[in-house]
Coordinates of C-alpha atoms in Angstrom, one line a residue:
M10 CA 0.0 0.0 0.0
K11 CA 1.2 3.5 -0.9
R12 CA 1.5 6.1 1.9
F13 CA -1.8 8.1 1.8
Y14 CA -1.1 10.8 4.3
K15 CA 1.4 13.6 5.0
A16 CA 0.9 14.9 8.5
V17 CA 0.8 12.8 11.7
A18 CA -0.3 14.3 15.0
V19 CA -1.6 13.4 18.4
E20 CA -4.6 15.0 20.2
P21 CA -6.7 14.4 23.3
A22 CA -9.8 12.2 22.9
D23 CA -12.5 10.8 25.2
E24 CA -10.6 9.6 28.3
G25 CA -7.4 9.2 26.4
W26 CA -5.4 10.2 23.3
R27 CA -5.5 9.4 19.6
V28 CA -3.4 9.6 16.5
T29 CA -4.6 11.6 13.5
L30 CA -3.4 11.4 9.9
D31 CA -3.9 14.7 8.0
G32 CA -6.4 15.6 10.7
R33 CA -8.4 12.4 10.5
S34 CA -8.4 10.0 13.5
I35 CA -7.5 6.4 12.9
R36 CA -9.6 3.3 13.7
T37 CA -8.6 -0.2 14.8
A38 CA -8.7 -3.2 12.6
G39 CA -12.1 -3.9 14.0
G40 CA -13.4 -0.4 13.1
R41 CA -13.4 1.1 16.6
P42 CA -11.9 4.5 17.4
Q43 CA -8.3 3.9 18.4
I44 CA -8.1 5.8 21.7
V45 CA -5.2 4.9 24.0
P46 CA -4.8 5.7 27.7
T47 CA -1.6 7.8 27.7
R48 CA -0.1 10.5 25.5
V49 CA 3.3 8.7 25.4
L50 CA 1.7 5.6 23.9
A51 CA -0.2 7.7 21.3
E52 CA 3.1 9.5 20.5
A53 CA 4.9 6.2 20.1
I54 CA 2.2 4.9 17.7
A55 CA 2.3 8.2 15.8
A56 CA 6.1 7.7 15.4
E57 CA 5.3 4.4 13.7
W58 CA 3.1 6.1 11.2
A59 CA 5.6 9.0 10.7
A60 CA 8.4 6.5 10.1
Q61 CA 6.7 4.9 7.1
G62 CA 8.2 5.5 3.7
E63 CA 6.5 5.9 0.3
D64 CA 5.3 2.3 0.7
I65 CA 3.6 1.3 4.0
D66 CA 5.3 -1.7 5.7
A67 CA 2.7 -3.4 7.9
A68 CA 5.5 -4.9 10.0
G69 CA 6.4 -1.4 11.3
F70 CA 3.2 -1.1 13.3
V71 CA 4.0 -3.3 16.4
L72 CA 2.5 -0.8 19.0
R73 CA -0.5 0.0 16.8
D74 CA -1.4 -3.7 16.4
M75 CA -1.1 -4.3 20.1
A76 CA -3.4 -1.3 20.8
D77 CA -5.9 -2.8 18.3
Y78 CA -5.8 -6.1 20.1
A79 CA -6.4 -4.3 23.5
I80 CA -9.4 -2.4 22.1
D81 CA -10.9 -5.0 19.7
V82 CA -10.3 -8.2 21.7
V83 CA -9.4 -7.5 25.3
A84 CA -11.9 -4.7 26.0
A85 CA -14.6 -6.7 24.3
D86 CA -14.2 -9.7 26.6
R87 CA -11.9 -9.2 29.5
D88 CA -13.0 -12.4 31.3
A89 CA -12.1 -14.6 28.3
V90 CA -8.6 -13.0 28.1
I91 CA -8.0 -13.4 31.8
A92 CA -9.1 -17.1 31.6
S93 CA -6.6 -17.6 28.7
L94 CA -3.8 -16.2 30.9
L95 CA -4.3 -18.3 34.0
P96 CA -3.1 -21.5 32.4
Y97 CA 0.3 -19.9 32.1
A98 CA 0.3 -19.9 35.9
E99 CA -0.9 -23.4 36.2
T100 CA 2.0 -24.7 34.1
D101 CA 4.5 -21.8 34.7
T102 CA 7.8 -22.8 33.3
L103 CA 9.6 -21.4 36.5
C104 CA 8.0 -24.2 38.5
Y105 CA 9.2 -27.2 36.4
R106 CA 12.8 -28.1 37.1
G107 CA 15.1 -30.9 36.4
E108 CA 16.0 -33.6 38.9
A109 CA 17.7 -32.4 42.1
G110 CA 21.5 -32.7 41.9
E111 CA 21.6 -32.2 38.1
A112 CA 23.5 -29.2 36.7
L113 CA 20.4 -28.0 34.9
H114 CA 18.4 -28.1 38.1
D115 CA 21.0 -26.0 39.9
R116 CA 21.0 -23.5 37.1
Q117 CA 17.2 -23.3 37.2
V118 CA 17.1 -22.8 40.9
M119 CA 19.7 -20.0 40.7
V120 CA 17.9 -18.1 38.0
W121 CA 14.2 -18.9 38.5
E122 CA 13.9 -19.2 42.3
P123 CA 14.5 -15.4 43.0
L124 CA 11.8 -14.5 40.5
L125 CA 9.3 -17.1 41.9
T126 CA 9.9 -16.2 45.5
A127 CA 9.6 -12.5 44.8
A128 CA 6.2 -13.1 43.1
E129 CA 5.0 -15.2 46.0
R130 CA 5.9 -12.4 48.4
R131 CA 4.5 -9.7 46.2
F132 CA 1.1 -11.4 45.6
D133 CA 0.9 -13.4 48.9
I134 CA 0.7 -16.7 47.1
H135 CA 2.5 -20.0 46.9
F136 CA 3.7 -22.0 43.9
A137 CA 4.4 -25.8 43.9
R138 CA 7.9 -26.6 42.5
I139 CA 7.9 -29.7 40.4
S140 CA 10.9 -31.9 39.4
G141 CA 10.3 -33.3 35.9
I142 CA 7.6 -32.7 33.3
V143 CA 4.6 -34.4 34.8
H144 CA 1.9 -31.8 35.5
H145 CA 1.2 -31.0 39.1
P146 CA -1.7 -28.6 39.9
Q147 CA -1.0 -25.3 41.5
P148 CA -3.0 -24.4 44.7
A149 CA -6.5 -23.2 43.9
E150 CA -5.9 -20.2 46.3
T151 CA -2.9 -19.2 44.1
L152 CA -4.9 -19.2 40.9
A153 CA -7.8 -17.4 42.5
R154 CA -5.5 -14.7 43.8
L155 CA -3.8 -14.3 40.4
R156 CA -7.2 -14.0 38.8
G157 CA -7.9 -11.1 41.0
V158 CA -4.5 -9.5 40.2
L159 CA -5.3 -9.8 36.5
A160 CA -8.8 -8.5 36.9
A161 CA -7.4 -5.3 38.4
E162 CA -5.4 -4.5 35.2
G163 CA -6.7 -2.5 32.3
A164 CA -7.2 -3.8 28.7
F165 CA -3.9 -2.4 27.5
T166 CA -1.9 -4.1 30.2
L167 CA -3.8 -7.4 29.7
A168 CA -2.9 -7.2 26.0
A169 CA 0.7 -6.9 26.9
L170 CA 0.5 -9.7 29.4
H171 CA -1.1 -12.0 26.7
T172 CA 2.0 -11.5 24.5
L173 CA 4.5 -11.7 27.3
A174 CA 3.1 -14.8 29.0
S175 CA 2.7 -16.7 25.7
L176 CA 6.3 -16.0 24.7
A177 CA 7.7 -16.8 28.1
A178 CA 5.4 -19.7 28.9
S179 CA 5.2 -18.0 32.3
L180 CA 2.7 -15.7 33.9
V181 CA 5.2 -14.9 36.6
I182 CA 7.7 -13.5 34.1
A183 CA 5.0 -11.6 32.4
L184 CA 3.8 -9.9 35.6
V185 CA 7.4 -9.0 36.5
A186 CA 7.8 -7.6 32.9
I187 CA 4.8 -5.2 33.2
A188 CA 5.6 -3.9 36.7
P189 CA 9.0 -4.8 38.1
D190 CA 9.2 -5.5 41.8
T191 CA 11.7 -3.2 43.5
D192 CA 12.6 -6.2 45.7
A193 CA 12.9 -8.6 42.8
P194 CA 16.1 -9.6 40.9
D195 CA 17.0 -8.0 37.6
A196 CA 13.9 -7.4 35.6
D197 CA 15.1 -5.8 32.4
A198 CA 13.9 -7.3 29.1
E199 CA 17.1 -9.3 28.4
A200 CA 17.3 -10.8 31.9
L201 CA 13.7 -11.9 31.8
W202 CA 14.0 -13.3 28.3
D203 CA 17.2 -15.2 29.4
A204 CA 15.2 -16.6 32.3
A205 CA 12.4 -17.7 29.9
S206 CA 14.9 -19.2 27.5
L207 CA 17.0 -20.9 30.1
E208 CA 16.3 -24.5 29.0
E209 CA 16.6 -23.7 25.3
D210 CA 19.9 -21.9 25.9
W211 CA 21.2 -24.8 28.0
Q212 CA 20.6 -27.3 25.2
A213 CA 22.3 -24.9 22.7
D214 CA 25.3 -24.7 25.0
L215 CA 25.5 -28.5 25.2
W216 CA 24.8 -29.4 21.5
G217 CA 25.8 -26.3 19.6
K218 CA 23.8 -23.3 18.4
D219 CA 21.6 -23.5 15.3
P220 CA 21.4 -20.4 13.2
E221 CA 17.7 -20.8 12.5
A222 CA 17.0 -21.3 16.2
E223 CA 19.1 -18.3 17.1
A224 CA 17.2 -16.2 14.5
R225 CA 13.9 -17.4 16.0
R226 CA 15.0 -16.6 19.5
A227 CA 16.0 -13.0 18.4
R228 CA 12.6 -12.5 16.7
R229 CA 10.7 -13.7 19.8
F230 CA 12.9 -11.5 22.1
A231 CA 12.0 -8.5 19.9
S232 CA 8.3 -9.2 20.4
F233 CA 8.9 -9.7 24.1
A234 CA 10.7 -6.4 24.4
A235 CA 8.1 -4.6 22.4
A236 CA 5.3 -5.9 24.6
M237 CA 7.2 -4.7 27.7
R238 CA 7.6 -1.3 26.1
F239 CA 3.9 -1.2 25.2
A240 CA 2.9 -2.0 28.8
E241 CA 5.2 0.7 30.1
L242 CA 3.8 3.3 27.7
A243 CA 0.2 2.3 28.4
R244 CA 0.7 2.6 32.1
G245 CA 2.4 6.0 31.7

């Protein structure tokens, strides 16, 4: 598609901010007004539009697409999105470790345990730790408490959580990513992605790195970092 606009601007809208192209406000993929909660997020989305060349590259609209998801999908059915997030706590990757005494187990405990214990303290919950891959249910009280934590978040934060949790296979990592705990260990994007990718990286160190796997890891990290940035901008 050819670029069809010249001027990109940001202006106040009902309970938020919106981007305009040549004075016309934009809509979501679902046809709804694209109104975002903070000016900084609107300005970041405007920058995506302004950065387009003569031909529009759809891949350049990462933040816009996440805003569309928040408005068209999350806001339309928050309960369904929250229900889709809870399984990432039920099978959180941070809870499944190798057998005690193995080098991998020791590495998992060193990297994952600080994140998990910080989440337990922060949300007043408890996670069961499992050795091996056989599923073990998490306490019902933990899942109920996390449902309440998610229910307190807005649509834009839930949209970011959906991306973060699915990429990390961990609701704990996703929750740290959207709002780092001052008492938690390092919570920057690279540190959290390294934690999420621990087992994959462990295997790569043992058997050698595959270029295609490395490229896939880089793409997934870029999506993870973008979702973190989206959450930060949406929360102001």
